[in-house]
Amino acid sequence: MNNMKYMIKPLLFVILIFSFNLLKGNENQSQILTIPIFEDVPTFDPHKSNSFASISVWMNIFSTLLEEDVHGNIIHNLASKYEISADKLVYTFYLKKNLKWSDGLDITADDIVFSWFRAIEPQTKNPMISELYFIKNAKEYHLGLKSIKKEDVGIQKIDSHTVKITLSNPSPYFLIRFASFVYTILPKHTIEKYGKYWTKLENIVTYGPYTLTKHRTDAKIVLTSFKAYWNAQRINIPQVKYLVLKNNQYYDYLFKKGKIDILDSIPQNKILDWINRKETKIVNNFFVSHLSFNLKKPYFQNILLRKALSCTIHLKKSIILEKYLYKLGRIAKGVVPPGLPYYPYKDYMNECSSKSIKEDFKKAISELSMPLPPFSLVFVSHPELIDFFQIIQDVWMETLGVKSVLVPLSWNSMLAKLVKGEHDLTIMSPAASIFDPIDFLDWYITNEPRNFLGLKDPEYDRLFDEAQKEFDLKNRMIKMAKVEDIINRNFYLIPLFNNQQMYRLNPKLKMVNHNNQLIEPTPDKLGHLSARWINWAFEK
Amino acid sequence: MNKILTFFIIMLVIFSFDYLILVWTNSLTLNISYLDYLRNGLMGDWGPTLRYEDKTVIEALFANWQTTIILLLSSFFISNIIATLLALFIATKWGKVLDFPINITTYILVCTPVIISAPIMIHQFIFSWNWGDLQAYTFPIIVLTLSICSLYFKYLRLGLLESLDKSFIAAAYAKGLSSTRILIHYALRDGLGTFLSIIPSTLVQLFSMVIAVEYIFDLPGMGRFAIQSALNRDYPVVLGMINITVILTYIMTLLVEFLQIKLVPKLRMKHVF
């Protein structure tokens, strides 16, 4: 008994000291860039997911042959030079010499060819596959047509440091796309050695301005600058930290305390408080959100029902905007967001009136000759989206007496549900990677994996194919508008809002141009801030 | 031997339930037979998670074990110490002025769940008065301690009052021993019985409180991860969390039985082990 007594006291003491030691915070915060993310990165494999946080991590730990600088110009990254053939179909890239992966092995043309073949391989299930369809025979290879062999695809190795890409048709935006993360170069030797476990922290091999040094599941990701990077002298921020913070009500507080440096997700109840502050910046995003019907359901084949539901929302949009977004946003009238030069915008919603809605709905019900089941509204479980869908639910219930069920899910389970086509309606917010309508329209091509609308229209495919080949800007916009017309005329989607975004930055955080001069942070044409941390620095 | 066999049977039962649930929810990613699943489960391989392709359930759950363990152990030990000191102090003042307010306070604290006290703490102390930090351990530990400490205090006080009435205490006073010595060495040790027997159940209660507190304070720990996995329909992780709770409860029960025999003299005569 006495022995026990003497043992317990020191033990208690040690545990107490241990627990109080951990109460201390971090000391040197000034050189670390801290970014809050809402959900952890499910995988570090660039061919497996397309959530925002994942893209931001990949852009910094992996590299592409070309790169976009802070002004939107295309500059060389891993490529020392490139040549374009006269017919604009063949691109030859020369890789820089003496580039080494983080484990010391050479980067060669084999890695490039391997990565791009992996991206179009059907078993990889790459969600960004449509971005690779410009390559000759890539689409046919992905869909598994028997006549197409590996040699027929337009990715060819010339020698150990040269690669040749052949396109299926000339594309005006190919070089810009080439700088996007879809064309990342991955380590062949590691992926072949470890299989699907290559993304584990102890196995992963990278080449980029940063390396992955820490990943605590669902807690944080730490990137540290990579000394052997070819442009290592340009890296100004030695460490980047992503913190998983689930409750966005705390973001404001953490920002004030200096715990996080970039703040772009603002809870609804803070918007009014923020909008009047000097340091808050508001940008128009090249972005549209819309509700998409599931055309596989028999009742949504009826155009009058779609029109009635669409118009109901459209007439209430200004109220929703005021109530839900606190006027932060613009009312969308079509699939393509405003702002493009030469684009003939049309207002499809001017036919809507409260009288026409009721007539259309009555007609639709009598044509359907079946009772409408409660619609399931599938979306990512985010507190703000739940609020928003409750408003939509109320609007339909009050005006048409249509019942609906909210199904908030995680990103992955939502995707699974959408692919199976079990939803009735879902919210979609296609993000554009270039300043062109193409990224908003390529979702609805037949057999496209992101075509959750379930549209199968050969006319649409033909017009889209014609439009995307067009080089002349003016003609291109007119052709694209014809494609958009099919969707808007048939009310396949309910356009909601063109977003405006608010953000706040740590006042010491500045951008760096390629001459290493500090400039004020400015978003690009699409309204995004650069997520390549090599372009950022702390003012001293 | 008896205990190990019981443990083995409990594990078999929970893994069978796990297997059934996984089959019902279509969450078995690997094509694995029931017997293989049982064997793997007992060996500590609980299969892959649904969300993280390259991670097993145990890896993903225990990635943030530090946060949970720090919250659990420090609030447990701090509340033990405070409860004991307070109970000893009150025992000498029984029926006097101080007894009543302390009693009332503890009753209120016992009745307040952490899902109410934690947000109040955050909004009042951290946001309004700017004390401390959101992502630190101080306030979560205070919230947990307040709630569990008052529970311990009530049981200790009851035990002490009961044993102070007994004849051997009167005998000790008659011998001329000091009142502190009587309180600590005679009364407290005799009164520990009920208190010790509630420890395993309160620890499980504390564990569930830790889960809630982690989520409210946005601390990265096993609890927040389990809640997020439940929202993500990641059944293997949720079942893994339940398994851990079952194992924890069983181990705690064993430990407390052992402690009771060591600390409470009258139990030593009956051979429990």
mmCIF file of N, CA and C in Angstrom, chain A residues 279-389:
data_model
loop_
_atom_site.group_PDB
_atom_site.id
_atom_site.type_symbol
_atom_site.label_atom_id
_atom_site.label_comp_id
_atom_site.label_asym_id
_atom_site.label_seq_id
_atom_site.Cartn_x
_atom_site.Cartn_y
_atom_site.Cartn_z
ATOM 1 N N GLU A 279 -10.520 46.503 -45.586
ATOM 2 C CA GLU A 279 -9.556 45.488 -46.008
ATOM 3 C C GLU A 279 -10.201 44.330 -46.776
ATOM 4 N N THR A 280 -11.551 44.294 -46.797
ATOM 5 C CA THR A 280 -12.224 43.235 -47.525
ATOM 6 C C THR A 280 -12.230 43.549 -49.012
ATOM 7 N N LYS A 281 -11.877 42.571 -49.831
ATOM 8 C CA LYS A 281 -11.890 42.791 -51.283
ATOM 9 C C LYS A 281 -12.980 41.921 -51.890
ATOM 10 N N ILE A 282 -13.693 42.494 -52.871
ATOM 11 C CA ILE A 282 -14.765 41.743 -53.526
ATOM 12 C C ILE A 282 -14.403 41.582 -54.997
ATOM 13 N N VAL A 283 -14.460 40.347 -55.503
ATOM 14 C CA VAL A 283 -14.178 40.123 -56.926
ATOM 15 C C VAL A 283 -15.364 39.420 -57.573
ATOM 16 N N ASN A 284 -15.578 39.720 -58.879
ATOM 17 C CA ASN A 284 -16.572 38.987 -59.656
ATOM 18 C C ASN A 284 -15.918 37.708 -60.154
ATOM 19 N N ASN A 285 -16.456 36.588 -59.757
ATOM 20 C CA ASN A 285 -15.888 35.336 -60.250
ATOM 21 C C ASN A 285 -16.476 34.992 -61.607
ATOM 22 N N PHE A 286 -15.675 34.370 -62.457
ATOM 23 C CA PHE A 286 -16.166 33.834 -63.721
ATOM 24 C C PHE A 286 -16.760 32.472 -63.385
ATOM 25 N N PHE A 287 -17.985 32.495 -62.920
ATOM 26 C CA PHE A 287 -18.508 31.333 -62.217
ATOM 27 C C PHE A 287 -20.025 31.380 -62.243
ATOM 28 N N VAL A 288 -20.636 30.235 -62.350
ATOM 29 C CA VAL A 288 -22.092 30.190 -62.250
ATOM 30 C C VAL A 288 -22.471 28.939 -61.460
ATOM 31 N N SER A 289 -23.512 29.047 -60.657
ATOM 32 C CA SER A 289 -24.018 27.850 -59.992
ATOM 33 C C SER A 289 -25.409 27.585 -60.537
ATOM 34 N N HIS A 290 -25.723 26.317 -60.720
ATOM 35 C CA HIS A 290 -27.079 26.021 -61.159
ATOM 36 C C HIS A 290 -27.563 24.701 -60.611
ATOM 37 N N LEU A 291 -28.882 24.570 -60.572
ATOM 38 C CA LEU A 291 -29.487 23.302 -60.182
ATOM 39 C C LEU A 291 -29.665 22.494 -61.453
ATOM 40 N N SER A 292 -29.327 21.198 -61.369
ATOM 41 C CA SER A 292 -29.417 20.384 -62.573
ATOM 42 C C SER A 292 -30.443 19.278 -62.340
ATOM 43 N N PHE A 293 -31.352 19.122 -63.311
ATOM 44 C CA PHE A 293 -32.338 18.033 -63.225
ATOM 45 C C PHE A 293 -31.649 16.715 -63.558
ATOM 46 N N ASN A 294 -32.241 15.605 -63.143
ATOM 47 C CA ASN A 294 -31.747 14.302 -63.575
ATOM 48 C C ASN A 294 -32.696 13.806 -64.664
ATOM 49 N N LEU A 295 -32.264 13.901 -65.918
ATOM 50 C CA LEU A 295 -33.161 13.583 -67.029
ATOM 51 C C LEU A 295 -33.489 12.097 -67.125
ATOM 52 N N LYS A 296 -32.765 11.261 -66.320
ATOM 53 C CA LYS A 296 -33.082 9.824 -66.342
ATOM 54 C C LYS A 296 -34.429 9.557 -65.671
ATOM 55 N N LYS A 297 -34.867 10.478 -64.810
ATOM 56 C CA LYS A 297 -36.182 10.297 -64.166
ATOM 57 C C LYS A 297 -37.272 10.656 -65.184
ATOM 58 N N PRO A 298 -38.300 9.804 -65.322
ATOM 59 C CA PRO A 298 -39.294 10.019 -66.377
ATOM 60 C C PRO A 298 -40.006 11.364 -66.282
ATOM 61 N N TYR A 299 -40.299 11.843 -65.051
ATOM 62 C CA TYR A 299 -41.077 13.086 -64.941
ATOM 63 C C TYR A 299 -40.287 14.298 -65.379
ATOM 64 N N PHE A 300 -38.938 14.243 -65.335
ATOM 65 C CA PHE A 300 -38.162 15.403 -65.776
ATOM 66 C C PHE A 300 -37.968 15.433 -67.287
ATOM 67 N N GLN A 301 -38.480 14.429 -67.994
ATOM 68 C CA GLN A 301 -38.458 14.492 -69.456
ATOM 69 C C GLN A 301 -39.432 15.555 -69.948
ATOM 70 N N ASN A 302 -40.371 15.939 -69.081
ATOM 71 C CA ASN A 302 -41.401 16.895 -69.449
ATOM 72 C C ASN A 302 -40.884 18.330 -69.360
ATOM 73 N N ILE A 303 -40.878 19.004 -70.501
ATOM 74 C CA ILE A 303 -40.267 20.348 -70.525
ATOM 75 C C ILE A 303 -41.086 21.355 -69.724
ATOM 76 N N LEU A 304 -42.411 21.184 -69.681
ATOM 77 C CA LEU A 304 -43.242 22.155 -68.964
ATOM 78 C C LEU A 304 -42.984 22.099 -67.461
ATOM 79 N N LEU A 305 -42.772 20.881 -66.957
ATOM 80 C CA LEU A 305 -42.469 20.757 -65.526
ATOM 81 C C LEU A 305 -41.146 21.452 -65.215
ATOM 82 N N ARG A 306 -40.150 21.207 -66.101
ATOM 83 C CA ARG A 306 -38.844 21.833 -65.888
ATOM 84 C C ARG A 306 -38.973 23.351 -65.933
ATOM 85 N N LYS A 307 -39.788 23.836 -66.882
ATOM 86 C CA LYS A 307 -39.946 25.282 -67.028
ATOM 87 C C LYS A 307 -40.620 25.880 -65.789
ATOM 88 N N ALA A 308 -41.669 25.196 -65.316
ATOM 89 C CA ALA A 308 -42.391 25.712 -64.146
ATOM 90 C C ALA A 308 -41.473 25.790 -62.941
ATOM 91 N N LEU A 309 -40.682 24.722 -62.724
ATOM 92 C CA LEU A 309 -39.783 24.709 -61.564
ATOM 93 C C LEU A 309 -38.720 25.801 -61.706
ATOM 94 N N SER A 310 -38.191 25.942 -62.927
ATOM 95 C CA SER A 310 -37.158 26.949 -63.198
ATOM 96 C C SER A 310 -37.667 28.349 -62.915
ATOM 97 N N CYS A 311 -38.854 28.634 -63.471
ATOM 98 C CA CYS A 311 -39.379 29.997 -63.363
ATOM 99 C C CYS A 311 -39.738 30.341 -61.921
ATOM 100 N N THR A 312 -40.218 29.355 -61.188
ATOM 101 C CA THR A 312 -40.540 29.604 -59.775
ATOM 102 C C THR A 312 -39.319 30.134 -59.044
ATOM 103 N N ILE A 313 -38.179 29.452 -59.296
ATOM 104 C CA ILE A 313 -36.946 29.896 -58.637
ATOM 105 C C ILE A 313 -36.539 31.262 -59.170
ATOM 106 N N HIS A 314 -36.670 31.446 -60.508
ATOM 107 C CA HIS A 314 -36.181 32.702 -61.099
ATOM 108 C C HIS A 314 -36.901 33.920 -60.518
ATOM 109 N N LEU A 315 -38.217 33.800 -60.335
ATOM 110 C CA LEU A 315 -38.975 34.956 -59.826
ATOM 111 C C LEU A 315 -38.610 35.282 -58.389
ATOM 112 N N LYS A 316 -38.113 34.290 -57.667
ATOM 113 C CA LYS A 316 -37.772 34.537 -56.257
ATOM 114 C C LYS A 316 -36.289 34.845 -56.067
ATOM 115 N N LYS A 317 -35.521 34.872 -57.190
ATOM 116 C CA LYS A 317 -34.066 34.971 -57.054
ATOM 117 C C LYS A 317 -33.608 36.207 -56.292
ATOM 118 N N SER A 318 -34.267 37.358 -56.600
ATOM 119 C CA SER A 318 -33.781 38.576 -55.938
ATOM 120 C C SER A 318 -34.016 38.504 -54.436
ATOM 121 N N ILE A 319 -35.109 37.850 -54.043
ATOM 122 C CA ILE A 319 -35.370 37.701 -52.594
ATOM 123 C C ILE A 319 -34.341 36.754 -51.986
ATOM 124 N N ILE A 320 -34.085 35.649 -52.704
ATOM 125 C CA ILE A 320 -33.100 34.683 -52.187
ATOM 126 C C ILE A 320 -31.741 35.355 -52.061
ATOM 127 N N LEU A 321 -31.410 36.166 -53.076
ATOM 128 C CA LEU A 321 -30.110 36.845 -53.081
ATOM 129 C C LEU A 321 -29.962 37.740 -51.859
ATOM 130 N N GLU A 322 -31.046 38.443 -51.538
ATOM 131 C CA GLU A 322 -30.983 39.356 -50.417
ATOM 132 C C GLU A 322 -30.946 38.605 -49.088
ATOM 133 N N LYS A 323 -31.760 37.535 -49.032
ATOM 134 C CA LYS A 323 -31.928 36.814 -47.774
ATOM 135 C C LYS A 323 -30.736 35.897 -47.508
ATOM 136 N N TYR A 324 -30.269 35.257 -48.588
ATOM 137 C CA TYR A 324 -29.288 34.200 -48.391
ATOM 138 C C TYR A 324 -27.867 34.692 -48.639
ATOM 139 N N LEU A 325 -27.651 35.463 -49.712
ATOM 140 C CA LEU A 325 -26.289 35.876 -50.034
ATOM 141 C C LEU A 325 -25.996 37.310 -49.576
ATOM 142 N N TYR A 326 -26.985 37.987 -48.977
ATOM 143 C CA TYR A 326 -26.822 39.377 -48.557
ATOM 144 C C TYR A 326 -26.303 40.226 -49.717
ATOM 145 N N LYS A 327 -26.921 40.012 -50.896
ATOM 146 C CA LYS A 327 -26.609 40.760 -52.118
ATOM 147 C C LYS A 327 -25.194 40.523 -52.629
ATOM 148 N N LEU A 328 -24.519 39.527 -52.106
ATOM 149 C CA LEU A 328 -23.172 39.230 -52.602
ATOM 150 C C LEU A 328 -23.307 38.241 -53.762
ATOM 151 N N GLY A 329 -23.474 38.748 -54.969
ATOM 152 C CA GLY A 329 -23.658 37.873 -56.120
ATOM 153 C C GLY A 329 -24.548 38.552 -57.118
ATOM 154 N N ARG A 330 -24.654 37.977 -58.333
ATOM 155 C CA ARG A 330 -25.512 38.548 -59.364
ATOM 156 C C ARG A 330 -26.458 37.454 -59.852
ATOM 157 N N ILE A 331 -27.638 37.844 -60.309
ATOM 158 C CA ILE A 331 -28.612 36.856 -60.768
ATOM 159 C C ILE A 331 -28.168 36.294 -62.109
ATOM 160 N N ALA A 332 -28.085 34.974 -62.217
ATOM 161 C CA ALA A 332 -27.627 34.346 -63.458
ATOM 162 C C ALA A 332 -28.814 34.117 -64.379
ATOM 163 N N LYS A 333 -28.590 34.315 -65.677
ATOM 164 C CA LYS A 333 -29.672 34.125 -66.638
ATOM 165 C C LYS A 333 -29.370 33.020 -67.627
ATOM 166 N N GLY A 334 -28.188 32.442 -67.556
ATOM 167 C CA GLY A 334 -27.841 31.371 -68.484
ATOM 168 C C GLY A 334 -26.726 30.511 -67.922
ATOM 169 N N VAL A 335 -26.241 29.595 -68.746
ATOM 170 C CA VAL A 335 -25.218 28.653 -68.293
ATOM 171 C C VAL A 335 -23.847 29.307 -68.283
ATOM 172 N N VAL A 336 -23.619 30.270 -69.196
ATOM 173 C CA VAL A 336 -22.306 30.903 -69.301
ATOM 174 C C VAL A 336 -22.324 32.233 -68.539
ATOM 175 N N PRO A 337 -21.391 32.428 -67.608
ATOM 176 C CA PRO A 337 -21.372 33.661 -66.817
ATOM 177 C C PRO A 337 -21.019 34.885 -67.658
ATOM 178 N N PRO A 338 -21.482 36.091 -67.258
ATOM 179 C CA PRO A 338 -21.229 37.293 -68.037
ATOM 180 C C PRO A 338 -19.767 37.717 -67.978
ATOM 181 N N GLY A 339 -19.379 38.589 -68.917
ATOM 182 C CA GLY A 339 -18.034 39.148 -68.877
ATOM 183 C C GLY A 339 -17.194 38.819 -70.088
ATOM 184 N N LEU A 340 -17.654 37.853 -70.923
ATOM 185 C CA LEU A 340 -16.828 37.454 -72.066
ATOM 186 C C LEU A 340 -16.977 38.471 -73.198
ATOM 187 N N PRO A 341 -15.878 38.875 -73.833
ATOM 188 C CA PRO A 341 -15.986 39.770 -74.978
ATOM 189 C C PRO A 341 -16.596 39.039 -76.183
ATOM 190 N N TYR A 342 -17.406 39.725 -76.995
ATOM 191 C CA TYR A 342 -18.049 39.225 -78.228
ATOM 192 C C TYR A 342 -19.143 38.191 -77.975
ATOM 193 N N TYR A 343 -19.440 37.825 -76.743
ATOM 194 C CA TYR A 343 -20.387 36.734 -76.523
ATOM 195 C C TYR A 343 -21.822 37.278 -76.570
ATOM 196 N N PRO A 344 -22.688 36.733 -77.465
ATOM 197 C CA PRO A 344 -24.074 37.239 -77.553
ATOM 198 C C PRO A 344 -24.938 36.687 -76.414
ATOM 199 N N TYR A 345 -25.043 37.438 -75.334
ATOM 200 C CA TYR A 345 -25.828 36.958 -74.192
ATOM 201 C C TYR A 345 -27.315 37.166 -74.453
ATOM 202 N N LYS A 346 -28.142 36.226 -74.014
ATOM 203 C CA LYS A 346 -29.591 36.328 -74.190
ATOM 204 C C LYS A 346 -30.265 36.105 -72.835
ATOM 205 N N ASP A 347 -31.434 36.677 -72.660
ATOM 206 C CA ASP A 347 -32.175 36.460 -71.416
ATOM 207 C C ASP A 347 -33.294 35.460 -71.685
ATOM 208 N N TYR A 348 -33.145 34.251 -71.204
ATOM 209 C CA TYR A 348 -34.144 33.212 -71.468
ATOM 210 C C TYR A 348 -35.281 33.236 -70.460
ATOM 211 N N MET A 349 -35.088 34.000 -69.411
ATOM 212 C CA MET A 349 -36.035 33.923 -68.306
ATOM 213 C C MET A 349 -37.134 34.990 -68.425
ATOM 214 N N ASN A 350 -37.120 35.782 -69.551
ATOM 215 C CA ASN A 350 -38.116 36.855 -69.611
ATOM 216 C C ASN A 350 -39.538 36.341 -69.872
ATOM 217 N N GLU A 351 -39.650 35.043 -70.258
ATOM 218 C CA GLU A 351 -40.998 34.476 -70.444
ATOM 219 C C GLU A 351 -41.678 34.173 -69.111
ATOM 220 N N CYS A 352 -40.892 34.136 -68.052
ATOM 221 C CA CYS A 352 -41.446 33.693 -66.770
ATOM 222 C C CYS A 352 -42.383 34.734 -66.169
ATOM 223 N N SER A 353 -43.553 34.276 -65.739
ATOM 224 C CA SER A 353 -44.415 35.139 -64.942
ATOM 225 C C SER A 353 -45.188 34.233 -64.002
ATOM 226 N N SER A 354 -45.732 34.807 -62.946
ATOM 227 C CA SER A 354 -46.392 33.958 -61.949
ATOM 228 C C SER A 354 -47.625 33.271 -62.546
ATOM 229 N N LYS A 355 -48.193 33.880 -63.609
ATOM 230 C CA LYS A 355 -49.350 33.264 -64.240
ATOM 231 C C LYS A 355 -48.929 32.035 -65.056
ATOM 232 N N SER A 356 -47.846 32.226 -65.850
ATOM 233 C CA SER A 356 -47.396 31.133 -66.727
ATOM 234 C C SER A 356 -46.949 29.913 -65.922
ATOM 235 N N ILE A 357 -46.371 30.160 -64.748
ATOM 236 C CA ILE A 357 -45.891 29.048 -63.925
ATOM 237 C C ILE A 357 -47.041 28.098 -63.619
ATOM 238 N N LYS A 358 -48.161 28.673 -63.137
ATOM 239 C CA LYS A 358 -49.270 27.831 -62.690
ATOM 240 C C LYS A 358 -49.886 27.078 -63.866
ATOM 241 N N GLU A 359 -49.988 27.771 -65.023
ATOM 242 C CA GLU A 359 -50.543 27.098 -66.204
ATOM 243 C C GLU A 359 -49.650 25.946 -66.650
ATOM 244 N N ASP A 360 -48.339 26.248 -66.733
ATOM 245 C CA ASP A 360 -47.385 25.217 -67.154
ATOM 246 C C ASP A 360 -47.433 24.009 -66.231
ATOM 247 N N PHE A 361 -47.485 24.292 -64.932
ATOM 248 C CA PHE A 361 -47.447 23.206 -63.959
ATOM 249 C C PHE A 361 -48.693 22.325 -64.076
ATOM 250 N N LYS A 362 -49.845 22.973 -64.252
ATOM 251 C CA LYS A 362 -51.097 22.219 -64.384
ATOM 252 C C LYS A 362 -51.039 21.309 -65.606
ATOM 253 N N LYS A 363 -50.564 21.881 -66.734
ATOM 254 C CA LYS A 363 -50.460 21.122 -67.984
ATOM 255 C C LYS A 363 -49.518 19.938 -67.802
ATOM 256 N N ALA A 364 -48.378 20.219 -67.161
ATOM 257 C CA ALA A 364 -47.361 19.178 -66.977
ATOM 258 C C ALA A 364 -47.933 18.018 -66.182
ATOM 259 N N ILE A 365 -48.686 18.324 -65.107
ATOM 260 C CA ILE A 365 -49.238 17.274 -64.253
ATOM 261 C C ILE A 365 -50.237 16.430 -65.037
ATOM 262 N N SER A 366 -51.060 17.106 -65.857
ATOM 263 C CA SER A 366 -52.059 16.342 -66.607
ATOM 264 C C SER A 366 -51.384 15.491 -67.684
ATOM 265 N N GLU A 367 -50.275 15.998 -68.270
ATOM 266 C CA GLU A 367 -49.548 15.210 -69.277
ATOM 267 C C GLU A 367 -48.871 14.006 -68.656
ATOM 268 N N LEU A 368 -48.352 14.188 -67.448
ATOM 269 C CA LEU A 368 -47.575 13.115 -66.807
ATOM 270 C C LEU A 368 -48.472 11.959 -66.377
ATOM 271 N N SER A 369 -49.680 12.263 -65.975
ATOM 272 C CA SER A 369 -50.639 11.277 -65.465
ATOM 273 C C SER A 369 -50.045 10.359 -64.409
ATOM 274 N N MET A 370 -49.172 10.928 -63.579
ATOM 275 C CA MET A 370 -48.653 10.192 -62.418
ATOM 276 C C MET A 370 -48.392 11.196 -61.314
ATOM 277 N N PRO A 371 -48.557 10.771 -60.035
ATOM 278 C CA PRO A 371 -48.273 11.721 -58.954
ATOM 279 C C PRO A 371 -46.767 11.981 -58.856
ATOM 280 N N LEU A 372 -46.377 13.220 -58.574
ATOM 281 C CA LEU A 372 -44.952 13.541 -58.445
ATOM 282 C C LEU A 372 -44.432 13.039 -57.110
ATOM 283 N N PRO A 373 -43.345 12.265 -57.108
ATOM 284 C CA PRO A 373 -42.753 11.864 -55.825
ATOM 285 C C PRO A 373 -42.000 13.059 -55.222
ATOM 286 N N PRO A 374 -41.707 13.053 -53.895
ATOM 287 C CA PRO A 374 -40.897 14.141 -53.336
ATOM 288 C C PRO A 374 -39.509 14.125 -53.988
ATOM 289 N N PHE A 375 -39.049 15.276 -54.480
ATOM 290 C CA PHE A 375 -37.731 15.333 -55.130
ATOM 291 C C PHE A 375 -36.629 15.222 -54.093
ATOM 292 N N SER A 376 -35.565 14.469 -54.432
ATOM 293 C CA SER A 376 -34.418 14.439 -53.518
ATOM 294 C C SER A 376 -33.376 15.430 -54.024
ATOM 295 N N LEU A 377 -33.034 16.392 -53.165
ATOM 296 C CA LEU A 377 -32.033 17.408 -53.507
ATOM 297 C C LEU A 377 -30.708 16.975 -52.898
ATOM 298 N N VAL A 378 -29.767 16.565 -53.758
ATOM 299 C CA VAL A 378 -28.496 16.015 -53.281
ATOM 300 C C VAL A 378 -27.428 17.103 -53.346
ATOM 301 N N PHE A 379 -26.681 17.285 -52.239
ATOM 302 C CA PHE A 379 -25.620 18.299 -52.239
ATOM 303 C C PHE A 379 -24.599 17.969 -51.160
ATOM 304 N N VAL A 380 -23.465 18.675 -51.202
ATOM 305 C CA VAL A 380 -22.408 18.465 -50.204
ATOM 306 C C VAL A 380 -22.870 19.035 -48.869
ATOM 307 N N SER A 381 -22.680 18.274 -47.805
ATOM 308 C CA SER A 381 -23.187 18.742 -46.512
ATOM 309 C C SER A 381 -22.298 19.866 -45.992
ATOM 310 N N HIS A 382 -22.765 21.078 -46.230
ATOM 311 C CA HIS A 382 -22.064 22.275 -45.794
ATOM 312 C C HIS A 382 -23.165 23.128 -45.171
ATOM 313 N N PRO A 383 -22.942 23.690 -43.968
ATOM 314 C CA PRO A 383 -24.031 24.394 -43.289
ATOM 315 C C PRO A 383 -24.717 25.441 -44.167
ATOM 316 N N GLU A 384 -23.919 26.129 -45.019
ATOM 317 C CA GLU A 384 -24.510 27.192 -45.833
ATOM 318 C C GLU A 384 -25.408 26.627 -46.923
ATOM 319 N N LEU A 385 -24.978 25.505 -47.509
ATOM 320 C CA LEU A 385 -25.792 24.904 -48.562
ATOM 321 C C LEU A 385 -27.097 24.360 -47.993
ATOM 322 N N ILE A 386 -27.046 23.867 -46.755
ATOM 323 C CA ILE A 386 -28.272 23.366 -46.129
ATOM 324 C C ILE A 386 -29.273 24.503 -46.001
ATOM 325 N N ASP A 387 -28.800 25.679 -45.529
ATOM 326 C CA ASP A 387 -29.669 26.853 -45.424
ATOM 327 C C ASP A 387 -30.271 27.186 -46.783
ATOM 328 N N PHE A 388 -29.415 27.180 -47.798
ATOM 329 C CA PHE A 388 -29.842 27.573 -49.133
ATOM 330 C C PHE A 388 -30.926 26.633 -49.660
ATOM 331 N N PHE A 389 -30.695 25.318 -49.496
ATOM 332 C CA PHE A 389 -31.664 24.363 -50.031
ATOM 333 C C PHE A 389 -32.982 24.400 -49.272
#
